Coordinates of C-alpha atoms in Angstrom, one line a residue:
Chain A
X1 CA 196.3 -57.3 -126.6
X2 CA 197.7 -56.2 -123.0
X3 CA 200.1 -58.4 -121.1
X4 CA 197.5 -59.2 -119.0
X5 CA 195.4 -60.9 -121.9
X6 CA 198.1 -63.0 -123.0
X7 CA 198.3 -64.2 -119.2
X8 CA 194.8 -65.6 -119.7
X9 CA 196.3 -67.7 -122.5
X10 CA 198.3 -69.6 -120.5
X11 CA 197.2 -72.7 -121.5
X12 CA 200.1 -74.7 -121.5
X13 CA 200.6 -74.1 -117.8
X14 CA 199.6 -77.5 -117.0
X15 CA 202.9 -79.5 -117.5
X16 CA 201.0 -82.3 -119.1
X17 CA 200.4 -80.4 -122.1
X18 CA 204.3 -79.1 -122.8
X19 CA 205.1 -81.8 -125.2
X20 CA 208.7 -81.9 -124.6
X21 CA 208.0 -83.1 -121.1
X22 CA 209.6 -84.9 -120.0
X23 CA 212.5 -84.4 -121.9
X24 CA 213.3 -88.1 -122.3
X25 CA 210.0 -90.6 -123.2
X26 CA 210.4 -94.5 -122.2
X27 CA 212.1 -96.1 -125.4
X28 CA 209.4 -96.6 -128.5
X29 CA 210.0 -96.0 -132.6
X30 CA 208.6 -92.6 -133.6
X31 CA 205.6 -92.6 -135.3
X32 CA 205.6 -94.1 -139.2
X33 CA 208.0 -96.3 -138.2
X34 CA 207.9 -100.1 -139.9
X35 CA 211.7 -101.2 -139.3
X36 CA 213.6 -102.5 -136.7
X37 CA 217.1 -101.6 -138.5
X38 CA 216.8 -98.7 -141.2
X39 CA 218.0 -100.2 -144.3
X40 CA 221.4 -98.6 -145.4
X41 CA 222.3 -96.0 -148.2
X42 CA 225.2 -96.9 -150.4
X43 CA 227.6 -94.7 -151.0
X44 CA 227.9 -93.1 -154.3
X45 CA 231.1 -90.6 -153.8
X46 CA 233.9 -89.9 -151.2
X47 CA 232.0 -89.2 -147.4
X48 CA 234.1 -88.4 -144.6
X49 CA 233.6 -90.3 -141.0
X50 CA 233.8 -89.0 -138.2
X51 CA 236.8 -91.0 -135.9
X52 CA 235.2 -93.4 -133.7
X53 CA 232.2 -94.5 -136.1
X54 CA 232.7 -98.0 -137.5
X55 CA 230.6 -97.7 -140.6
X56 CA 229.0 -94.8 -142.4
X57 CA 225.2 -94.2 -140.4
X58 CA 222.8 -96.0 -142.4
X59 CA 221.5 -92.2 -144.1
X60 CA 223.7 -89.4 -145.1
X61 CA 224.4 -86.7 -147.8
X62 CA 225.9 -86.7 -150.8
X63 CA 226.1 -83.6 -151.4
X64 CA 229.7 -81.3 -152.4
X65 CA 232.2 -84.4 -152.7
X66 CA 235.6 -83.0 -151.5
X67 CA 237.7 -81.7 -154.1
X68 CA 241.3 -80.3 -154.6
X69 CA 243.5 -79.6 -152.0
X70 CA 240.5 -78.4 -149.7
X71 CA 239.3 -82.1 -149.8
X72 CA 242.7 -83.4 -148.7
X73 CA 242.8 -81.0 -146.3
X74 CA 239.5 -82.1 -145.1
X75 CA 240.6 -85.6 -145.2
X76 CA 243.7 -85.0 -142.6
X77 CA 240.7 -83.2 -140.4
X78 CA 238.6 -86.3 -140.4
X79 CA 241.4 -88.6 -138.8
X80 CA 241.8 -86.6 -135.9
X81 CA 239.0 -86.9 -133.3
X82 CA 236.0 -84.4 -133.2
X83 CA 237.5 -83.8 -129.2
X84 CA 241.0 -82.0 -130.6
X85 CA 240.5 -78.5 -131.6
X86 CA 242.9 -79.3 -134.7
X87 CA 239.7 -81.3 -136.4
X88 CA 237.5 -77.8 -136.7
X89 CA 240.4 -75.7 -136.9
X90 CA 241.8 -77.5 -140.4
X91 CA 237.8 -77.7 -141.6
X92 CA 237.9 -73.9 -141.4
X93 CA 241.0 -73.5 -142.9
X94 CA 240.0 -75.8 -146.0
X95 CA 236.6 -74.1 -146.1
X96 CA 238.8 -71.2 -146.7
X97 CA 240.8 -72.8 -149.2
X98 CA 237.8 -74.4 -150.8
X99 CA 236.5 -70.5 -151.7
X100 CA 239.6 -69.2 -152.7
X101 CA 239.4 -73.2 -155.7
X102 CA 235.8 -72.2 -156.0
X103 CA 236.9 -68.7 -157.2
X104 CA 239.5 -70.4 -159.8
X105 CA 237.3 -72.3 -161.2
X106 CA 234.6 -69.7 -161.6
X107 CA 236.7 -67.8 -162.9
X108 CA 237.8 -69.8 -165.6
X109 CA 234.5 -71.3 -165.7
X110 CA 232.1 -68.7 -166.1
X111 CA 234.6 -65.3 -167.3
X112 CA 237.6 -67.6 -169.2
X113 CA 239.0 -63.6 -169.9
X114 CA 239.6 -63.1 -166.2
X115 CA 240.5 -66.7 -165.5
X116 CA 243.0 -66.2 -168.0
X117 CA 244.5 -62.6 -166.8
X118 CA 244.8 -63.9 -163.5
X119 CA 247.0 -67.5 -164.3
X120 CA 248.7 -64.9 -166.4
X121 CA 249.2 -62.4 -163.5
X122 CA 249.7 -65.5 -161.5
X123 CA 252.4 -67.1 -163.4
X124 CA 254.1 -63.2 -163.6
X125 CA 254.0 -62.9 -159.8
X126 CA 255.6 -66.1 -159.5
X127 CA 258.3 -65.4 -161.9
X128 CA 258.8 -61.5 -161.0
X129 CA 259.2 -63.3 -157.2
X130 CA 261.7 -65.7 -158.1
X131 CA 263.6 -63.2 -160.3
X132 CA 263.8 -61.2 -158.0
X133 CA 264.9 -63.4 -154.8
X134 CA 267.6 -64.5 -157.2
X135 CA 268.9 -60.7 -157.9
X136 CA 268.4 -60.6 -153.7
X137 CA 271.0 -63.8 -153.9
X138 CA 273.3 -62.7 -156.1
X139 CA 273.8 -59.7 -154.6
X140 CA 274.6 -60.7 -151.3
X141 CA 277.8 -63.0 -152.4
Chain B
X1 CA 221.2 -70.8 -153.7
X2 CA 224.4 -72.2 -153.5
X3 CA 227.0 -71.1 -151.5
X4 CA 230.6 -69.5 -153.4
X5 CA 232.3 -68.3 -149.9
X6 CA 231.8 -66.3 -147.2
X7 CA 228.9 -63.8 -147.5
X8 CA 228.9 -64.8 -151.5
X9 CA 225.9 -66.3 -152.7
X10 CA 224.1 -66.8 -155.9
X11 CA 222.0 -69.5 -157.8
X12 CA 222.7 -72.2 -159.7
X13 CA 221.6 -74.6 -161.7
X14 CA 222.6 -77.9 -159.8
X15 CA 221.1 -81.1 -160.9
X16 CA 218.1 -82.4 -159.5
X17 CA 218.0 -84.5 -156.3
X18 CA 217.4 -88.4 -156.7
X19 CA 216.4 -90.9 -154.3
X20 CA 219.8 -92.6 -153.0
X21 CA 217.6 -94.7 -150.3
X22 CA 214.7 -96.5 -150.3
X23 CA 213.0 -94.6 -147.5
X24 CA 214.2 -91.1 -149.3
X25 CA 211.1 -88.7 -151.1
X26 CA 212.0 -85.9 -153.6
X27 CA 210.0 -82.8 -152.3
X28 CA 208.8 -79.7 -154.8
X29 CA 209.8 -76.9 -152.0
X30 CA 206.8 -74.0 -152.1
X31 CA 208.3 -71.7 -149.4
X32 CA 211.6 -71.4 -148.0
X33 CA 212.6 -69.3 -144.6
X34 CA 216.2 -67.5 -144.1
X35 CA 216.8 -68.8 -140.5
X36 CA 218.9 -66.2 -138.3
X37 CA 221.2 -69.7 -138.6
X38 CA 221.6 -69.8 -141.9
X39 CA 223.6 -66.5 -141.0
X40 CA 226.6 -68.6 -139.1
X41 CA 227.2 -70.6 -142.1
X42 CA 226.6 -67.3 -144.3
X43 CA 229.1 -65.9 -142.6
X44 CA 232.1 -68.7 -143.1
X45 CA 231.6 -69.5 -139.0
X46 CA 230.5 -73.1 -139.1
X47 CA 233.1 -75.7 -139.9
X48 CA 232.9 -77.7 -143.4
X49 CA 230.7 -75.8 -145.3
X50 CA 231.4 -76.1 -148.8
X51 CA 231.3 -74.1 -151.7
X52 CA 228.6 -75.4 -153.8
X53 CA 226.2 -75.8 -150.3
X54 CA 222.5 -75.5 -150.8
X55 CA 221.6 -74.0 -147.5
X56 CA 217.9 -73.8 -145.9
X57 CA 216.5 -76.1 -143.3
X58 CA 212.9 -74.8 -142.7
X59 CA 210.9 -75.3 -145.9
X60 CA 207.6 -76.3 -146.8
X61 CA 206.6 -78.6 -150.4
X62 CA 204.6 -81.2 -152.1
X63 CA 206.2 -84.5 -152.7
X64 CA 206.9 -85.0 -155.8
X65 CA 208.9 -88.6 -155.8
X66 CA 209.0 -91.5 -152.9
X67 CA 211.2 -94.1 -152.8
X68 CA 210.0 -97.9 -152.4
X69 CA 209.9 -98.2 -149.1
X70 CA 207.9 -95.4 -148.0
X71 CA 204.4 -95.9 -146.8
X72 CA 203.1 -92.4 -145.6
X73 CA 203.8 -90.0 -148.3
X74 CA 202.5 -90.2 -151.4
X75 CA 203.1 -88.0 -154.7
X76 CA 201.3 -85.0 -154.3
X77 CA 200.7 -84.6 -150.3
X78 CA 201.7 -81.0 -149.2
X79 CA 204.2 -81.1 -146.5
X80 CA 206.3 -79.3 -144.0
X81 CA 209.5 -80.6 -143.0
X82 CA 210.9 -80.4 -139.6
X83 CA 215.0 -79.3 -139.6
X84 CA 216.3 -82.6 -137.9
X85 CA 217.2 -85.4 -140.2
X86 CA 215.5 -88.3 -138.0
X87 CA 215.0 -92.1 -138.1
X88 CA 212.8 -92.3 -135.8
X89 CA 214.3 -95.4 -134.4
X90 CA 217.5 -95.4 -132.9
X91 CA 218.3 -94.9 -129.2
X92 CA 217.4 -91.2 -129.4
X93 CA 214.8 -90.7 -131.8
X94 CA 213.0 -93.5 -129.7
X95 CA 213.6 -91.5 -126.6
X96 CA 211.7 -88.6 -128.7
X97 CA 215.1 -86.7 -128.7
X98 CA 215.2 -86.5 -132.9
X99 CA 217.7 -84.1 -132.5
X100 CA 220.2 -86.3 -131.5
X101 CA 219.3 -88.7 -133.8
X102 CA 222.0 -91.0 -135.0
X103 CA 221.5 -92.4 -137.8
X104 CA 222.1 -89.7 -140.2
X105 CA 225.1 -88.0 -139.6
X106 CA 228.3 -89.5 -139.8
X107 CA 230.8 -86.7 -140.0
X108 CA 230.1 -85.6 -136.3
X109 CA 228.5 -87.0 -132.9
X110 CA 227.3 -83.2 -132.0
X111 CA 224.4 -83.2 -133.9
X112 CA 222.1 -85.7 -136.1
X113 CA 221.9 -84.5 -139.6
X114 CA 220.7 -81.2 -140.4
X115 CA 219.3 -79.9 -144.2
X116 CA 221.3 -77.2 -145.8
X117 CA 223.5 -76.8 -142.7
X118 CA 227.3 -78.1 -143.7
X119 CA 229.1 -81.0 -143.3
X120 CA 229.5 -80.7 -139.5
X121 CA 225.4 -81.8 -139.8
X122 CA 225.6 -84.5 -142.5
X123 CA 226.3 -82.7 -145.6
X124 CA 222.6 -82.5 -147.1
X125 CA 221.3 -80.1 -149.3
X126 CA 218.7 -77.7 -148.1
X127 CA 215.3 -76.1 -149.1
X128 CA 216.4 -72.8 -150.5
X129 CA 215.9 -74.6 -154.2
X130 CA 213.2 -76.0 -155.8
X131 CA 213.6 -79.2 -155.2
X132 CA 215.2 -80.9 -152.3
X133 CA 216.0 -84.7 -151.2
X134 CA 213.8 -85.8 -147.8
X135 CA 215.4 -88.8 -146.2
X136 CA 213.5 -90.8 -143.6
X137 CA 210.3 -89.1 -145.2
X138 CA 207.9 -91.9 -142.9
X139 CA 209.1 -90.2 -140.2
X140 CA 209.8 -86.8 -140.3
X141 CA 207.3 -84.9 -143.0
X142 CA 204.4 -83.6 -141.2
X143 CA 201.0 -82.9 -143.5
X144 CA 199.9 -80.1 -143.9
X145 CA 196.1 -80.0 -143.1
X146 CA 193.4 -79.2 -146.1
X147 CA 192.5 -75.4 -145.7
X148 CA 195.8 -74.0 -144.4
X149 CA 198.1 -72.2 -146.6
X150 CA 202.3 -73.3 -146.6
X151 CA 203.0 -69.9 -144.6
X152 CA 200.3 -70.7 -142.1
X153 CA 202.5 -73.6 -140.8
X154 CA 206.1 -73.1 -142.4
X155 CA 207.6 -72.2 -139.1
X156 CA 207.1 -75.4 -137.6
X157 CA 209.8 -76.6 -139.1
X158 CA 211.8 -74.8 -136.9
X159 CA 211.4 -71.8 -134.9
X160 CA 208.5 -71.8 -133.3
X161 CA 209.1 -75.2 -132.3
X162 CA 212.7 -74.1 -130.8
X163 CA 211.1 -71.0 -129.2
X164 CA 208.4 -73.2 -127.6
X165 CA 211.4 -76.3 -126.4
X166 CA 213.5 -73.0 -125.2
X167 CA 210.6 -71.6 -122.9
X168 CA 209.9 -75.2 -122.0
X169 CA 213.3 -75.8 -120.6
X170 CA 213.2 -72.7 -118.8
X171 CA 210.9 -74.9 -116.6
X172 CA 208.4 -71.8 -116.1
X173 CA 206.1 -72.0 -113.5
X174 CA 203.0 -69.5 -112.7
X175 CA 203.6 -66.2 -112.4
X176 CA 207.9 -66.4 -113.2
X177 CA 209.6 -63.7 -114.7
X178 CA 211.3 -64.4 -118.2
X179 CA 214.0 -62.4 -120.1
X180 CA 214.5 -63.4 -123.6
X181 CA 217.7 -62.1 -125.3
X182 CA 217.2 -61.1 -129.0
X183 CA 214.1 -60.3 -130.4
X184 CA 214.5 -62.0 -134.0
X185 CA 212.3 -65.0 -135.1
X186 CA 212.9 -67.5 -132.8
X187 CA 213.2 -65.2 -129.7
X188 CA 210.0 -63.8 -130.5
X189 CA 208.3 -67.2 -130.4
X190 CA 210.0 -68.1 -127.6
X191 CA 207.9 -64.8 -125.8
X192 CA 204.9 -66.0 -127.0
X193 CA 205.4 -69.5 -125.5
X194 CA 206.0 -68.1 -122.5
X195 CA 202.8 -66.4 -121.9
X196 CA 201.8 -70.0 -123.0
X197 CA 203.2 -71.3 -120.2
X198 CA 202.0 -69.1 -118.0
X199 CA 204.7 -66.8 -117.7
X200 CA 204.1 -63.4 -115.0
X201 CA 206.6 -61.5 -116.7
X202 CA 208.0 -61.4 -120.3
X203 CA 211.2 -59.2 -120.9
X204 CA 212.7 -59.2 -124.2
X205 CA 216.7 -57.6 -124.6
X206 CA 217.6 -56.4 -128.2
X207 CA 219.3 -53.4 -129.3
X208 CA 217.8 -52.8 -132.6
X209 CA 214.8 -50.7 -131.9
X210 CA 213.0 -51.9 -134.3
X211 CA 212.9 -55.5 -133.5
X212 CA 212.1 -54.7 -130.1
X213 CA 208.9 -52.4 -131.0
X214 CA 207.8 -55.8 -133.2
X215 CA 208.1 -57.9 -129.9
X216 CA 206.2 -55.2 -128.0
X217 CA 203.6 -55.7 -130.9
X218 CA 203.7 -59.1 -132.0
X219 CA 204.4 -60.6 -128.3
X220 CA 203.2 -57.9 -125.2
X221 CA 206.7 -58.0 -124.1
X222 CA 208.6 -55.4 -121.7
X223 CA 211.7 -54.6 -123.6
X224 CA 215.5 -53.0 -123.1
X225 CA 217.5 -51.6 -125.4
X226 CA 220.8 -52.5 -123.6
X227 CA 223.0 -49.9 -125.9
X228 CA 220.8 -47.7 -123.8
X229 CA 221.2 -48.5 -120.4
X230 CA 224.4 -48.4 -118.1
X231 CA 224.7 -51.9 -117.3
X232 CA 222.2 -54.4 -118.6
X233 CA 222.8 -56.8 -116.0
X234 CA 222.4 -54.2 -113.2
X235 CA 219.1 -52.9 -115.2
X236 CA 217.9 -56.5 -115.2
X237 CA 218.2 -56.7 -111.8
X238 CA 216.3 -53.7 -110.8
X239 CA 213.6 -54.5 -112.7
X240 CA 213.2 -57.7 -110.8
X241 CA 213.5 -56.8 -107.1
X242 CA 217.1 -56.9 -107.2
X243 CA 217.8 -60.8 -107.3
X244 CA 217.2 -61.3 -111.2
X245 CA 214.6 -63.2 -113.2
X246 CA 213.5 -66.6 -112.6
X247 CA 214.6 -67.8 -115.9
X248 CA 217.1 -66.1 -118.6
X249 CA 216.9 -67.4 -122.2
X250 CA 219.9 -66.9 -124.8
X251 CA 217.9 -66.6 -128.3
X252 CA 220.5 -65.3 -129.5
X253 CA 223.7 -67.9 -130.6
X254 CA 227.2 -66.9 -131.8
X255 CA 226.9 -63.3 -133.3
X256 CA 225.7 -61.4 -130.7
X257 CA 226.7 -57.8 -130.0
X258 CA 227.1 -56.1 -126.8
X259 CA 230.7 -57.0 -126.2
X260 CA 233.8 -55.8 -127.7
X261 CA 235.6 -58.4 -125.9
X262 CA 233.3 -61.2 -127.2
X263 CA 232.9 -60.1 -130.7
X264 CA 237.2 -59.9 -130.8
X265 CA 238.1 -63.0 -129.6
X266 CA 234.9 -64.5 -131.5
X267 CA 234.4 -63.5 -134.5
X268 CA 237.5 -61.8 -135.8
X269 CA 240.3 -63.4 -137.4
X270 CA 241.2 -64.1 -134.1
X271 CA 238.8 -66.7 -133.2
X272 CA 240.1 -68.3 -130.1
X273 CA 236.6 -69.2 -128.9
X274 CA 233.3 -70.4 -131.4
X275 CA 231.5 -67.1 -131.6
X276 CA 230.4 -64.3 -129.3
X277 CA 228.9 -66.2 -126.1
X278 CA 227.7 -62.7 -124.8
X279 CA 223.8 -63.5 -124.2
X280 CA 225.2 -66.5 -122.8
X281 CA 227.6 -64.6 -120.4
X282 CA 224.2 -62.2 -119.6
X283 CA 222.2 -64.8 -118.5
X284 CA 224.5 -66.8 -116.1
X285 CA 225.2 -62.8 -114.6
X286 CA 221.1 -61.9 -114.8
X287 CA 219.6 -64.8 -113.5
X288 CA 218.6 -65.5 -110.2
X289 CA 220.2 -67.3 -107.7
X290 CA 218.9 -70.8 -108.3
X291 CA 217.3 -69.9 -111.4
X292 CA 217.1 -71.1 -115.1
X293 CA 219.4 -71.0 -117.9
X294 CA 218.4 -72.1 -121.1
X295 CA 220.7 -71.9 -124.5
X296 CA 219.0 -72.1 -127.6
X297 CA 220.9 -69.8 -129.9
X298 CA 223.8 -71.9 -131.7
X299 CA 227.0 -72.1 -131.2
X300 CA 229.6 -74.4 -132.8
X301 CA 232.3 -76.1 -132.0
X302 CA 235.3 -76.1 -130.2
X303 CA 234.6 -74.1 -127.4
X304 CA 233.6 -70.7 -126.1
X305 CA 234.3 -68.2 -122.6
X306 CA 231.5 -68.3 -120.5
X307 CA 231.4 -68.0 -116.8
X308 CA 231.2 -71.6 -115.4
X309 CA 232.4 -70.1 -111.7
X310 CA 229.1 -68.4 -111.5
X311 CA 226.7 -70.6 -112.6
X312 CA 228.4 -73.0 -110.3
X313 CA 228.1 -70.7 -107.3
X314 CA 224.9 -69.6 -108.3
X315 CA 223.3 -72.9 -108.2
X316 CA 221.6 -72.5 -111.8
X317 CA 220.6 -75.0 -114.1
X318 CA 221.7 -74.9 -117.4
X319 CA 219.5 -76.5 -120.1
X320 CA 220.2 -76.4 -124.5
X321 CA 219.6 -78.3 -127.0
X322 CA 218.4 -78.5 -130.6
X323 CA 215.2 -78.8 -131.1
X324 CA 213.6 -82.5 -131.4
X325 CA 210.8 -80.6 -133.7
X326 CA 208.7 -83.4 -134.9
X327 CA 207.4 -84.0 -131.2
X328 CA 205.8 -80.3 -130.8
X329 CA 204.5 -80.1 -134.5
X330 CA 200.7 -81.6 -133.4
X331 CA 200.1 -79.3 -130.1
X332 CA 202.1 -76.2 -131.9
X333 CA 199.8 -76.9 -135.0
X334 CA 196.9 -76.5 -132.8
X335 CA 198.2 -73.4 -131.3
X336 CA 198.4 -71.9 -134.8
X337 CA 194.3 -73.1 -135.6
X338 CA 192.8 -71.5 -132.6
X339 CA 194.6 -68.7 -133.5
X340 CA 196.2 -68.2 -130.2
X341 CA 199.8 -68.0 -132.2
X342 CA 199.9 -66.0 -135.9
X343 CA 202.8 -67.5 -136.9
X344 CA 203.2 -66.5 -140.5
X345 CA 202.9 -62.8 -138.6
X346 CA 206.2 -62.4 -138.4
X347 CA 207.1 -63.1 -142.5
X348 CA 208.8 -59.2 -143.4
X349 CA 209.5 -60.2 -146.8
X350 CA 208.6 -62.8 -149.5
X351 CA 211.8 -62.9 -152.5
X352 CA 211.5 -64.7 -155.4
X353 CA 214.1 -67.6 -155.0
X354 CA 216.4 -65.9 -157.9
X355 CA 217.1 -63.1 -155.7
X356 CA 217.9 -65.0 -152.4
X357 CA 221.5 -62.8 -152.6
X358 CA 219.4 -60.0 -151.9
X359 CA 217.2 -61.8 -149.1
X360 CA 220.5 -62.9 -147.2
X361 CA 221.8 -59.6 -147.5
X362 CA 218.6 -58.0 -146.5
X363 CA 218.4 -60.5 -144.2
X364 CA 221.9 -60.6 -142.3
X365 CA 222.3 -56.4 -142.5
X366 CA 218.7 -56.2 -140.6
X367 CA 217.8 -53.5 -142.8
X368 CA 214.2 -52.0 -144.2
X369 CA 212.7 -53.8 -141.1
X370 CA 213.5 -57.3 -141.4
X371 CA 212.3 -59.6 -139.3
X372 CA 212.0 -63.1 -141.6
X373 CA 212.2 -63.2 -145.3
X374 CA 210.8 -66.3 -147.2
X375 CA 211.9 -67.5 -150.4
X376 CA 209.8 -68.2 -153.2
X377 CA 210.7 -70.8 -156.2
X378 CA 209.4 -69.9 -159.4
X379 CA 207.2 -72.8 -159.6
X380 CA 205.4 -71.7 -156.2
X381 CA 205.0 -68.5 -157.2

């Protein structure tokens, strides 16, 4: 079909038709509505709120409780308004720590060999590091 | 699906939603879409997304489960399911604006809550499973009608709704000239709502070559390849008397290429700004004086660099927004039956659900000719 044909369809033209117009209606419930307050979830785990709202919104997921240090982390984020650039820039940085925890546990979770090579090589690194700064130390006096 | 990190995906066996609100339903999901989205959060670029994340927010399904309060579903009505999480009553959703609804998002004012799209958007689980928890469901399932298959009318959960609210906002009057920038899914429906509304001129802007010989198929569009042209914004103009178009549309969001500049400060470990705003940027330069900017590719918070000077001097209008979906399902629906809009056209690839690491890969790396993938459970298959 040629440009020209899909001219001819132009159907919507008419503003009347575009249902998004206007973009704002006069206030009235959407259809298969039959509240006047939506009836509230309770909450089953920890959800974060945002600063500013009084009381969790009457719906909301459940989904992924926070966990480990990711979740404290995400806990610090959610006291600071959604205005400050801090707020996103800590939920990055736990959603960053929250891969690196979801690794761990897979790891021990799903292939306990590697789990257990790595808390090993872990637990080596650390020790190797420490020996190692305190050779550094006792060198220098 | 659940999400392990960025680009790491896999499935799992999670356990099976439940109805945590009386006006929830439980829906059996029969086809799932990738959304070019569902790439930001792939990609680790939208804030709070948790490992363990069921993504996917445009998903068709029979309900399997309602809760007591529900009076317009009942077990075994096949539905599709727009993206926004709506009640359909508050200050917004009774202005019509559902995407601003809020009542179901308390972990952030900038949007009302989203399926399968992070924390920032609720913290629901999405459609890319086989079953998935519908809150609201009065208000926000739409049926789908006897005779028409899920695919006919999956994409009204989402993109051809934005693409029709994006071409909408663009205000377009007889005979106007519109450049769409990026030819994926919701670009591409975006072009064919302009010819809906009467649009003189379509121009699509991509720089895959295959995507743009699609929208030269699927929509009758004039396209650029702007990797092969000087200066895009100078090509725009020429094609257009020299002012610009009439209206410029970013269908595009945070991951756009055509910037070195954008992309560095974006989307490397630099990130001082949310994303690459580069179709953004192109608009505000392309546009007429006086002209139309609409943004409907998503960006995230906190902030990005866009040219505010211009548009100011300009005179343009800027219009975005999420889509409020639910109030363009009826007229898009009849679109889609007089067959002025094949919808389910644009579907590349169908996956089985087990191999939806494949279909994001697939998807993301816009190889073997991708334009939309759609999952399929094992149940639906």
């Amino acid at each position: 079909m040629m440009a020209t044909a899909m001219r001819d369809l132009a159907v919507d033209q008419d503003w009347s038709k575009r249902p998004g117009v206007p973009m704002e209606t006069e206030p009235q419930p959407m259809e298969g509505v039959h509240w006047k307050k939506p009836a509230r979830q309770k909450p089953t785990t920890r959800i974060f709120k945002r600063v500013g709202l009084e009381e969790l919104t009457p719906v909301f997921g459940t989904a992924q409780p926070p966990r480990g240090l990711s979740g404290q982390m995400r806990a610090v984020a959610y006291r600071i308004p959604e205005s400050k650039a801090a707020h996103w820039g800590i939920l990055l940085a736990s959603d960053r720590v929250d891969a690196i925890e979801g690794m761990l546990i897979d790891s021990f979770t799903r292939k306990p060999y590697v789990g257990l090579f790595a808390l090993v090589g872990l637990v080596g690194l650390g020790f190797g590091l420490s020996a190692g700064r305190a050779i550094s130390k006792t060198q220098s006096y | 699906m659940t999400y392990r990190g960025p680009y790491r995906i896999r499935t799992d066996q999670k356990p099976l939603p439940k109805i945590e609100h009386p006006g929830d339903a439980i829906i059996r999901v029969t086809r799932a879409a990738i959304c070019g989205s569902d790439l930001h959060l792939y990609h680790g670029l939208v804030p709070d997304t948790r490992v363990g994340s069921t993504f996917g927010h445009e998903f068709t399904g029979v309900v399997e489960e309602v809760g007591p309060s529900v009076q317009n579903l009942k077990s075994g009505d096949r539905v599709v399911v727009p993206f926004n999480i709506a009640c359909g009553s508050c200050f917004f959703c009774s202005r019509h604006l559902s995407g601003c609804c809020e009542n179901t998002n308390p972990c952030s004012e900038i949007a009302s809550g989203v399926y399968g799209y992070s924390h920032t958007t609720g913290g629901f689980d999405g459609g890319q499973a086989e079953y998935v928890r519908v809150p609201f469901a009065d208000v926000g399932p739409f049926k789908i009608p006897g005779g028409m298959g899920d695919e006919d009318i999956l994409f009204l959960s989402d993109i051809f709704p934005t693409g029709y609210q994006a071409a909408e906002m663009g205000e377009i009057k007889p005979g106007e000239t519109v450049v769409v920038f990026g030819c994926g899914p919701v670009g591409l429906f975006t072009m064919k709502s302009a010819w809906l509304m009467g649009a003189g001129r379509v121009i699509a802007v991509d720089h895959l070559d295959y995507r743009l010989e699609f929208a030269r198929n699927y929509a009758q569009v004039e396209t650029v390849n702007f990797n092969q042209v000087d200066d895009i914004i100078l090509h725009l103009k020429k094609m257009t008397d020299g002012r610009g178009p009439d209206i410029c549309i970013d269908a595009v969001g945070l991951e756009a290429d055509g910037s070195y500049f954008q992309r560095a400060t974006g989307l490397s470990s630099l990130k001082i700004q949310a994303g690459a705003a580069t179709a953004t940027i192109w608009s505000i330069d392309a546009v007429r004086k006086g002209g139309n900017v609409v943004v409907i590719g998503v960006y995230g918070p906190p902030w990005n660099l866009i040219p505010l000077g211009t548009a100011m001097n300009k005179g343009l209008t800027m219009r975005m927004g999420q889509c409020n979906v639910r109030r363009y399902m009826p007229r898009l629906l009849e679109h889609i039956q007089s067959g002025r809009v094949d919808a389910k056209a644009i579907i590349t690839h169908r996956v089985p659900l087990e191999e939806v690491d494949a279909a994001y890969h697939l998807f993301a790396s816009k190889i073997d000719g991708c334009i939309k993938a759609v999952l399929i459970p094992p149940k639906a298959a």
